[in-house]
PDB file of C-alpha atoms and ligand atoms in Angstrom:
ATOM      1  CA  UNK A   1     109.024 143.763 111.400  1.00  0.00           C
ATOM      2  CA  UNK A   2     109.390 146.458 114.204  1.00  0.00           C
ATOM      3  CA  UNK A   3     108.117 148.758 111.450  1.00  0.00           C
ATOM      4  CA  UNK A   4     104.400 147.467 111.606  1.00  0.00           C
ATOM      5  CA  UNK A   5     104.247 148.628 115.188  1.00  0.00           C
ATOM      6  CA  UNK A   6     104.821 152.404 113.736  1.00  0.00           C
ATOM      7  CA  UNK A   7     102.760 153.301 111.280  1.00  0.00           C
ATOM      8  CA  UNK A   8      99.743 151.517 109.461  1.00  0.00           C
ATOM      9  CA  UNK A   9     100.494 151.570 105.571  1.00  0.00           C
ATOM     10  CA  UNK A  10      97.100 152.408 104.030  1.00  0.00           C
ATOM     11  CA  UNK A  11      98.259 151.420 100.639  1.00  0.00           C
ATOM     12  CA  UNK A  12      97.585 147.761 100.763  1.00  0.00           C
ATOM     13  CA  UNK A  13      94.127 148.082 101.499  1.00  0.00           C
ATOM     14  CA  UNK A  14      93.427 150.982  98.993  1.00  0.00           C
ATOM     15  CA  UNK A  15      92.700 148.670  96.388  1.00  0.00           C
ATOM     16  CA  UNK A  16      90.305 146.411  97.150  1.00  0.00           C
ATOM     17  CA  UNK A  17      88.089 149.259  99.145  1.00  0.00           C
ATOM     18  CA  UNK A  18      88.193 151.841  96.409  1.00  0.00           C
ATOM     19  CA  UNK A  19      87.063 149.516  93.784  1.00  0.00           C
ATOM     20  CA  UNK A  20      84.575 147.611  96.832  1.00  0.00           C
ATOM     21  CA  UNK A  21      83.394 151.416  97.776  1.00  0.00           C
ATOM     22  CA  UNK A  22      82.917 152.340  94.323  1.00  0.00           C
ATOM     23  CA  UNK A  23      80.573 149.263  93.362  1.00  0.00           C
ATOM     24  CA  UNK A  24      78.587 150.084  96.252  1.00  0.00           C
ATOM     25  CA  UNK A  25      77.994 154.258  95.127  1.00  0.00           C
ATOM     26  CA  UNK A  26      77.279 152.755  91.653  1.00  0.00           C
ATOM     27  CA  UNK A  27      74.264 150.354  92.982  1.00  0.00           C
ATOM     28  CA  UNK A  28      73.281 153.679  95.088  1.00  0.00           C
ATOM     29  CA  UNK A  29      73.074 156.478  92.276  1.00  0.00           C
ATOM     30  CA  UNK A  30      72.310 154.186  89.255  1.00  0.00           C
ATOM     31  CA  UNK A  31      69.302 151.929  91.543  1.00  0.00           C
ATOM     32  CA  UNK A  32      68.342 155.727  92.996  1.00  0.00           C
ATOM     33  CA  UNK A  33      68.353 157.716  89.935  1.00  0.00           C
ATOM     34  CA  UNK A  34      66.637 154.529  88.163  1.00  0.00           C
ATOM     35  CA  UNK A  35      63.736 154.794  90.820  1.00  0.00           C
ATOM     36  CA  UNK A  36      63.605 158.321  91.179  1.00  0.00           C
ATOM     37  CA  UNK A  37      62.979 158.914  87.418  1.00  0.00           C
ATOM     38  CA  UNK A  38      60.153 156.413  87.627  1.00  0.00           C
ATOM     39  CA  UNK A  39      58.619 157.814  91.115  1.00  0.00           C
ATOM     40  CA  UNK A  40      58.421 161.554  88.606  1.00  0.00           C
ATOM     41  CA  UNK A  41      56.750 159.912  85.527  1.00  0.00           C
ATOM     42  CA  UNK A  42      54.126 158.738  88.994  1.00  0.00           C
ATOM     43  CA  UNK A  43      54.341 155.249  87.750  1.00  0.00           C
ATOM     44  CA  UNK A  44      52.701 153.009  89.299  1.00  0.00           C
ATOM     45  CA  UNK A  45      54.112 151.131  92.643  1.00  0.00           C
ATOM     46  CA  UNK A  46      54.505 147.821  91.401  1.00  0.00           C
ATOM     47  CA  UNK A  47      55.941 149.452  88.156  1.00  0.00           C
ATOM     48  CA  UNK A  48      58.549 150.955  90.114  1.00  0.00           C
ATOM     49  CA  UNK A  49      59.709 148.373  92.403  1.00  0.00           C
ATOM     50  CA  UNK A  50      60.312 146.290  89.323  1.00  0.00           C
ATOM     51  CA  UNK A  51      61.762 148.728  87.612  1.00  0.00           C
ATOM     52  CA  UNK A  52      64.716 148.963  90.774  1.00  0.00           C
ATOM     53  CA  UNK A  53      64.842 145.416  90.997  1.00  0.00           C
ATOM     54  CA  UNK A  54      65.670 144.755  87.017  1.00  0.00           C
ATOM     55  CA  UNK A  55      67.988 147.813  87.574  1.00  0.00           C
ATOM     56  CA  UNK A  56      69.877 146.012  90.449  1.00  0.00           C
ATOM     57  CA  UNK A  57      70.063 142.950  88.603  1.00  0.00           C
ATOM     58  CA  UNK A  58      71.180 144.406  85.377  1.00  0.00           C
ATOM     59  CA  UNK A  59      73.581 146.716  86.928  1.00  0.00           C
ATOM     60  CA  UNK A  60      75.286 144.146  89.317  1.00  0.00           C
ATOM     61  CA  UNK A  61      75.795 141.963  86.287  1.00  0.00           C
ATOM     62  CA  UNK A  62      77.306 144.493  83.847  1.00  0.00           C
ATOM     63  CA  UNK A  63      79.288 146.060  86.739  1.00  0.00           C
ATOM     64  CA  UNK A  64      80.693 142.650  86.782  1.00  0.00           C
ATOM     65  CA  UNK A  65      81.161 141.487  83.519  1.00  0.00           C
ATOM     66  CA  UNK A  66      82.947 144.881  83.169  1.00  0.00           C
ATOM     67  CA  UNK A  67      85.363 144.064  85.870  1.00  0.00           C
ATOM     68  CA  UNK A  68      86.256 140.667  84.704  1.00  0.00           C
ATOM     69  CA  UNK A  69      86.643 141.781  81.200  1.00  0.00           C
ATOM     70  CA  UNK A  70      89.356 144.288  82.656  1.00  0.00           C
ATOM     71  CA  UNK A  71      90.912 142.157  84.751  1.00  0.00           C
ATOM     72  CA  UNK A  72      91.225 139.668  82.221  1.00  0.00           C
ATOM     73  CA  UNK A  73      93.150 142.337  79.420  1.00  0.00           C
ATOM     74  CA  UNK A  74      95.057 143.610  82.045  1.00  0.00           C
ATOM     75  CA  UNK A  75      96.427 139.891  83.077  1.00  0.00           C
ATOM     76  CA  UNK A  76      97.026 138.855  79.303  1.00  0.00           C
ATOM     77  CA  UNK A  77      99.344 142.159  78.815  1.00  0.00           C
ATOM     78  CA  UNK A  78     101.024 140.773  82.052  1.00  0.00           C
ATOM     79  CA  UNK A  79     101.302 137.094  80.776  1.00  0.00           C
ATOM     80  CA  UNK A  80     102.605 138.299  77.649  1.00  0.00           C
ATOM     81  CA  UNK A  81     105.114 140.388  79.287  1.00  0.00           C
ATOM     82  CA  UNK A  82     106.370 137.751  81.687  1.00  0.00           C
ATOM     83  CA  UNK A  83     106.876 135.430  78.536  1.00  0.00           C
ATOM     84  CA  UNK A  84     108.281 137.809  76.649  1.00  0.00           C
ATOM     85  CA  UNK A  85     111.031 138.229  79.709  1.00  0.00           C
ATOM     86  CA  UNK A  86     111.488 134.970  80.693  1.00  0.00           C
ATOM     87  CA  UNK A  87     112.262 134.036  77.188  1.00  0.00           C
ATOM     88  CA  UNK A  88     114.718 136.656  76.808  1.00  0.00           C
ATOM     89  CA  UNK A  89     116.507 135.811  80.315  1.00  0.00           C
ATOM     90  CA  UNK A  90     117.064 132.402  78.332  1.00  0.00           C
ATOM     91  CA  UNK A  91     118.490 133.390  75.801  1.00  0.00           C
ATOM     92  CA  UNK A  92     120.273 137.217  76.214  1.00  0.00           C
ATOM     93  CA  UNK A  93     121.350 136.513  80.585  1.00  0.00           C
ATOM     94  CA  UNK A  94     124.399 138.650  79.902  1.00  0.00           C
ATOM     95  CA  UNK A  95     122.374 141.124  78.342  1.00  0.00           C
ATOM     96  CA  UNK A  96     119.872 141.369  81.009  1.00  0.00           C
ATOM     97  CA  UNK A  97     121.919 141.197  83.920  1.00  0.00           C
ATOM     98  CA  UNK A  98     123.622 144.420  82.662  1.00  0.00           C
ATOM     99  CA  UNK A  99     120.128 145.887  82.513  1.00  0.00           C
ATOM    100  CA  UNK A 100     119.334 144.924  85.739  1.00  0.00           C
ATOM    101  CA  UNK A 101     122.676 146.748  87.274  1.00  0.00           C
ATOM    102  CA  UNK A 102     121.652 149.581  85.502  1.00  0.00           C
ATOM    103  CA  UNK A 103     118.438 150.082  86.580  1.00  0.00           C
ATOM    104  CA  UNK A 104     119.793 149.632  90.091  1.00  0.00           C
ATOM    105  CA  UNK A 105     122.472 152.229  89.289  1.00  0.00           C
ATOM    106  CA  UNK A 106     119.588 154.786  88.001  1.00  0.00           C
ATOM    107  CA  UNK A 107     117.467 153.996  91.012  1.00  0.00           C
ATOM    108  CA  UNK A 108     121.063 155.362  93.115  1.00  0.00           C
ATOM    109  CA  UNK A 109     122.915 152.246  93.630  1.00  0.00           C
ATOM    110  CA  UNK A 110     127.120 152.502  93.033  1.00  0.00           C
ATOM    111  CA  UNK A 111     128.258 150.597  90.183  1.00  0.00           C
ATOM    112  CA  UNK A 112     129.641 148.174  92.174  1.00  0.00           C
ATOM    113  CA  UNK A 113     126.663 147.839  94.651  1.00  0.00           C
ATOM    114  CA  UNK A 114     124.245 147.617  91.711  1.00  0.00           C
ATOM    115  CA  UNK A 115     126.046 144.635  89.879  1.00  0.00           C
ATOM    116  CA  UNK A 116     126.308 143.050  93.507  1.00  0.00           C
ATOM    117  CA  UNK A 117     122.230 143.027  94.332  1.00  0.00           C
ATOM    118  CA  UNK A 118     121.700 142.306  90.608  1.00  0.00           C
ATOM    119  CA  UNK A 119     123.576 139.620  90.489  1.00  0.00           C
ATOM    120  CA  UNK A 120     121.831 138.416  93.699  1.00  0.00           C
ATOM    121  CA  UNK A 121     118.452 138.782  92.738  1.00  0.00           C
ATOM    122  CA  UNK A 122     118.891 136.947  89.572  1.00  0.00           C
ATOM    123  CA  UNK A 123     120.448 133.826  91.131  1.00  0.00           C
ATOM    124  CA  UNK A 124     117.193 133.949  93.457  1.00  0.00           C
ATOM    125  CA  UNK A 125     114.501 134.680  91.052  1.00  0.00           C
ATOM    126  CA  UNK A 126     115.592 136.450  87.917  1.00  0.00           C
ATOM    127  CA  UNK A 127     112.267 136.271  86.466  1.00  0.00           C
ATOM    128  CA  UNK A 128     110.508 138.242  89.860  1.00  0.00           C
ATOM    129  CA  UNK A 129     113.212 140.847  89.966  1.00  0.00           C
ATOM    130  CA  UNK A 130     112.940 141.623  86.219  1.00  0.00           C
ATOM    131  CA  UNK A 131     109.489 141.199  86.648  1.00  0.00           C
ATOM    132  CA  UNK A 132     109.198 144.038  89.702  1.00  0.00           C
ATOM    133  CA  UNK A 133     111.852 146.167  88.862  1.00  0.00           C
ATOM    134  CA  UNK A 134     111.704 146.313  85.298  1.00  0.00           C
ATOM    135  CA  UNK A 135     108.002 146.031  83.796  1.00  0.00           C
ATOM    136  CA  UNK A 136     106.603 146.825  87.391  1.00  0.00           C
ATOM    137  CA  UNK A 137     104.295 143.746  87.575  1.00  0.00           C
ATOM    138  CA  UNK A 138     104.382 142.218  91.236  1.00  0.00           C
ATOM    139  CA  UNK A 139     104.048 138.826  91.254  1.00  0.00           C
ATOM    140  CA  UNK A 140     102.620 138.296  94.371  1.00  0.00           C
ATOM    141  CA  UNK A 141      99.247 139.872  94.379  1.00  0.00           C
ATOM    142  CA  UNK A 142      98.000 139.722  91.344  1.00  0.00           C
ATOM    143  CA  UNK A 143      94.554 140.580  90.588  1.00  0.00           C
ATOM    144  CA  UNK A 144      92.133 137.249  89.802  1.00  0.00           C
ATOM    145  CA  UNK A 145      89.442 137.802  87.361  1.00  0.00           C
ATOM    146  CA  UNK A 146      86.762 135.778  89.053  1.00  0.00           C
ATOM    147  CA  UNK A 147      87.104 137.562  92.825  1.00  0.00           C
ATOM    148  CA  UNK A 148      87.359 140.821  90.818  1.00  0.00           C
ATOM    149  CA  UNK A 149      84.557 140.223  89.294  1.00  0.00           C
ATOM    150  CA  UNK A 150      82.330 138.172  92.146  1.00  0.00           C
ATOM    151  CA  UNK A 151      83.860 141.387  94.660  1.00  0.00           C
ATOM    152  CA  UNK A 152      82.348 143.973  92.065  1.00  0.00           C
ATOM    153  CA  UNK A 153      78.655 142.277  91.584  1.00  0.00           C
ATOM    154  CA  UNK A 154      78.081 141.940  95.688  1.00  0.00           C
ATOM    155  CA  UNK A 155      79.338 145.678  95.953  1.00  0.00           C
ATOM    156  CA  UNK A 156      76.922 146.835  93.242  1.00  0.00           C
ATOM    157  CA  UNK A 157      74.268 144.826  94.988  1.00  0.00           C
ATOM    158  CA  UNK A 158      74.822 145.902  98.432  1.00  0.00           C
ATOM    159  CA  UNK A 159      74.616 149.198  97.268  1.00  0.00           C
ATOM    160  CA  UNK A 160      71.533 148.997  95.153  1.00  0.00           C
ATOM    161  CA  UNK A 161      69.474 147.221  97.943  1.00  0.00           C
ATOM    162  CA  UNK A 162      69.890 150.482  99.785  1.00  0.00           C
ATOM    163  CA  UNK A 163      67.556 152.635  97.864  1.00  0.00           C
ATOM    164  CA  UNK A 164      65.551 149.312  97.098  1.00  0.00           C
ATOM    165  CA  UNK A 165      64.702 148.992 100.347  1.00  0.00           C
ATOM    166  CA  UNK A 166      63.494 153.204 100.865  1.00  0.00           C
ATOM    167  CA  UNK A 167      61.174 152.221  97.571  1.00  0.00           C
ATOM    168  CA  UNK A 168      59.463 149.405  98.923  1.00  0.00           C
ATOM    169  CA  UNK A 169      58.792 150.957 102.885  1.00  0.00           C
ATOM    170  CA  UNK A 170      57.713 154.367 100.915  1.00  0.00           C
ATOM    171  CA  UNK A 171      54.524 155.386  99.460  1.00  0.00           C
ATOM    172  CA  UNK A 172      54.950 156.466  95.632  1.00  0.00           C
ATOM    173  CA  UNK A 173      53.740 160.747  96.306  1.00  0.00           C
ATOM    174  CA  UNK A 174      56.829 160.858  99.181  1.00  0.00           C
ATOM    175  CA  UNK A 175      59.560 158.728  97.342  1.00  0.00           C
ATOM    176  CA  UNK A 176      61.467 160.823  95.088  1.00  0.00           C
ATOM    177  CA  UNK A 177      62.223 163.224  98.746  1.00  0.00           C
ATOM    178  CA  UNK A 178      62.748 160.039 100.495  1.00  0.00           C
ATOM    179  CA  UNK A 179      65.056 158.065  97.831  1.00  0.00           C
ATOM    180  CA  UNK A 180      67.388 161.249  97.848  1.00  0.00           C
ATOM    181  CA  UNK A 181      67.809 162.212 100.823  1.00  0.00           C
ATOM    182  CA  UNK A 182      68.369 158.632 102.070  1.00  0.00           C
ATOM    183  CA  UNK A 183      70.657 157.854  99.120  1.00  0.00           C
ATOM    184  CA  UNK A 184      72.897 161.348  99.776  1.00  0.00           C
ATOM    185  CA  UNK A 185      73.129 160.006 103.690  1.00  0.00           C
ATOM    186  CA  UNK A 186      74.516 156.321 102.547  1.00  0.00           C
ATOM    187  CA  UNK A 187      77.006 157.982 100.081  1.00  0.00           C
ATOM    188  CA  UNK A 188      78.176 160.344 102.688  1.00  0.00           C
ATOM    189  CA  UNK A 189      78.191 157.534 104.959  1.00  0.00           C
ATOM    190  CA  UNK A 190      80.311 155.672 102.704  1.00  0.00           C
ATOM    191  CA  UNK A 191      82.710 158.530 102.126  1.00  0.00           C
ATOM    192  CA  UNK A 192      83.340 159.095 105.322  1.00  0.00           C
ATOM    193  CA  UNK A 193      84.342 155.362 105.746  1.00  0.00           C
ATOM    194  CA  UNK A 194      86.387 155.095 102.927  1.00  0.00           C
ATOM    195  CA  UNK A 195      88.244 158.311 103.365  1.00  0.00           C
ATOM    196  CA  UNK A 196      88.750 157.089 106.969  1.00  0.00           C
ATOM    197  CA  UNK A 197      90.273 153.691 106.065  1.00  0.00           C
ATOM    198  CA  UNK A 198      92.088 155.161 103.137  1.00  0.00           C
ATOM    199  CA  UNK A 199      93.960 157.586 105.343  1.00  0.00           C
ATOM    200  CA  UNK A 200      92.807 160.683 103.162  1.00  0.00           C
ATOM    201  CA  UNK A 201      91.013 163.808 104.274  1.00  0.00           C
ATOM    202  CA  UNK A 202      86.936 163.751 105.756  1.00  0.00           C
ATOM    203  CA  UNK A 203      85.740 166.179 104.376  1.00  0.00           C
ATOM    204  CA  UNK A 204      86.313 167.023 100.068  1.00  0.00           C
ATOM    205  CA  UNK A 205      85.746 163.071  99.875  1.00  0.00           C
ATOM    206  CA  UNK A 206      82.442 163.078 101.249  1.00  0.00           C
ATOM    207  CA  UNK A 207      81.574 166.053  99.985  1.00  0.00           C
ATOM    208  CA  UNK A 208      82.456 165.629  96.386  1.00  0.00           C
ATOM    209  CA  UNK A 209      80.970 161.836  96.590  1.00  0.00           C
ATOM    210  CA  UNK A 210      77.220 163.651  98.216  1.00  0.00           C
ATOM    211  CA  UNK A 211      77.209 166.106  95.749  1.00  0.00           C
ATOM    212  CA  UNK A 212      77.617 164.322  92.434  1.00  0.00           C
ATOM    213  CA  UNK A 213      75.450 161.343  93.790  1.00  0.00           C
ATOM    214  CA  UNK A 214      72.757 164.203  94.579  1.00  0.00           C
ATOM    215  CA  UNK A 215      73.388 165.459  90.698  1.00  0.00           C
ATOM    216  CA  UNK A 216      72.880 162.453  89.187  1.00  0.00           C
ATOM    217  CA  UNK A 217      69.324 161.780  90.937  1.00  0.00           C
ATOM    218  CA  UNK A 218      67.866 165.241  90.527  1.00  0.00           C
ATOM    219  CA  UNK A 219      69.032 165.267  86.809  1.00  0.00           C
ATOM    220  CA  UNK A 220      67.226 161.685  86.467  1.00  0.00           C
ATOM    221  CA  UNK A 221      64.246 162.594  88.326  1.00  0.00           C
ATOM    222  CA  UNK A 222      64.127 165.914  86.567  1.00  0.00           C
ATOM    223  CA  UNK A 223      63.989 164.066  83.032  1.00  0.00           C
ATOM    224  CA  UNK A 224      61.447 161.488  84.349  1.00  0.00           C
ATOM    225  CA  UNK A 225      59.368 164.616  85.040  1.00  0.00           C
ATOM    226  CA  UNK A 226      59.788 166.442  81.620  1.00  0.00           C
ATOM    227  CA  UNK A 227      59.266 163.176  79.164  1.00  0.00           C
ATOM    228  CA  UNK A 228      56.969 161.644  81.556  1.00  0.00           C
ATOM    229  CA  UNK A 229      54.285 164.254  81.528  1.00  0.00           C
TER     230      UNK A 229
HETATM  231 ZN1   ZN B 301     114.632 142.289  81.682  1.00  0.00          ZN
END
């Protein structure tokens, strides 16, 4: 394990921070946009603050439902898959050992090499190398509905108490300025940390993340002001 000393893969943690960052830039522009478009109409405070609140709420739970739904599908194709496999390493071995070398041989094994580690493989765990190799499902981390789902609804809600908190410490004739410009600083703030940890480049990640957040607020707030007048 010399390796780890090296270089820091990026890959393993992509996953859970892109979908953990993403939760958290929903809650931002949907809770922002949400209070924003209420601030134009020049609702009243109390009107408004509820207004973010249900929005949070609603949005945290839907964000979640959404990702557990998903989750879910995607783990019944897998099941399905792996049954469909397992039942056929029962009954055809010969056949899928030979489709095991080959794959082996088209990933640049020799012949001889190929039948060798297939052969291997399938007296250790014929189900986890067909599984891996051939449909591409690991069976080691898969993805659990619940924690998707639990991950995705405290992301949202992190997120959302953000511009939550800007409503609530602002008076109703400066909020609109102060819920967008605060919002734009969080989701360049959470750009910068997730291009950082994800390895990729500064810059077009925080950028592109700042500007459509920043879209989707003034478009919001500019509707609020044309239906609510
Ligand atoms: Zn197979």
């Amino acid at each position: 394990m010399q390796d780890k000393e090296y270089h820091n893969h990026k890959i393993f943690r992509a996953g859970w921070l892109r979908a953990a960052v993403l939760g958290a830039n929903d809650g931002i522009i949907s809770t922002a946009s949400l209070i924003a478009g209420m601030a134009a109409i020049n609702s009243d405070y109390n009107i408004i603050i509820t207004t973010g609140f249900a929005g949070l709420i609603s949005g945290a739970l839907s964000m979640s439902a959404g990702e557990y739904v998903s989750v879910c599908s995607q783990s019944d194709i897998e099941i399905a898959d792996l049954k469909l496999e397992a039942l056929s390493l029962k009954n055809n071995s010969e056949y899928e050992l030979q489709e095991l070398t080959q794959i082996y041989i088209d990933r640049g094994l020799s012949k001889k090499l190929a039948y060798d580690v297939a052969v291997s493989l399938t007296k250790h765990n014929a189900l986890d190398a067909h599984a891996r190799d051939e449909l591409g499902i690991s069976m080691h981390n898969r993805a659990n509905p619940i924690k998707a789902a639990i991950a995705s609804f405290f992301s949202f809600s992190t997120g959302a108490t953000l511009p939550m908190l800007v409503a609530l410490l602002s008076p109703v004739e400066h909020m609109i300025f102060s819920i967008i410009t605060s919002s734009v600083l969080w989701l360049a703030t959470l750009g910068i940390i997730s291009a950082h940890t994800g390895g990729a480049k500064i810059l077009p990640a925080t950028t592109r993340v700042s500007f459509v957040g920043a879209a989707a607020m003034a478009i919001t707030a500019l509707i609020g002001k044309l239906f609510g007048t």
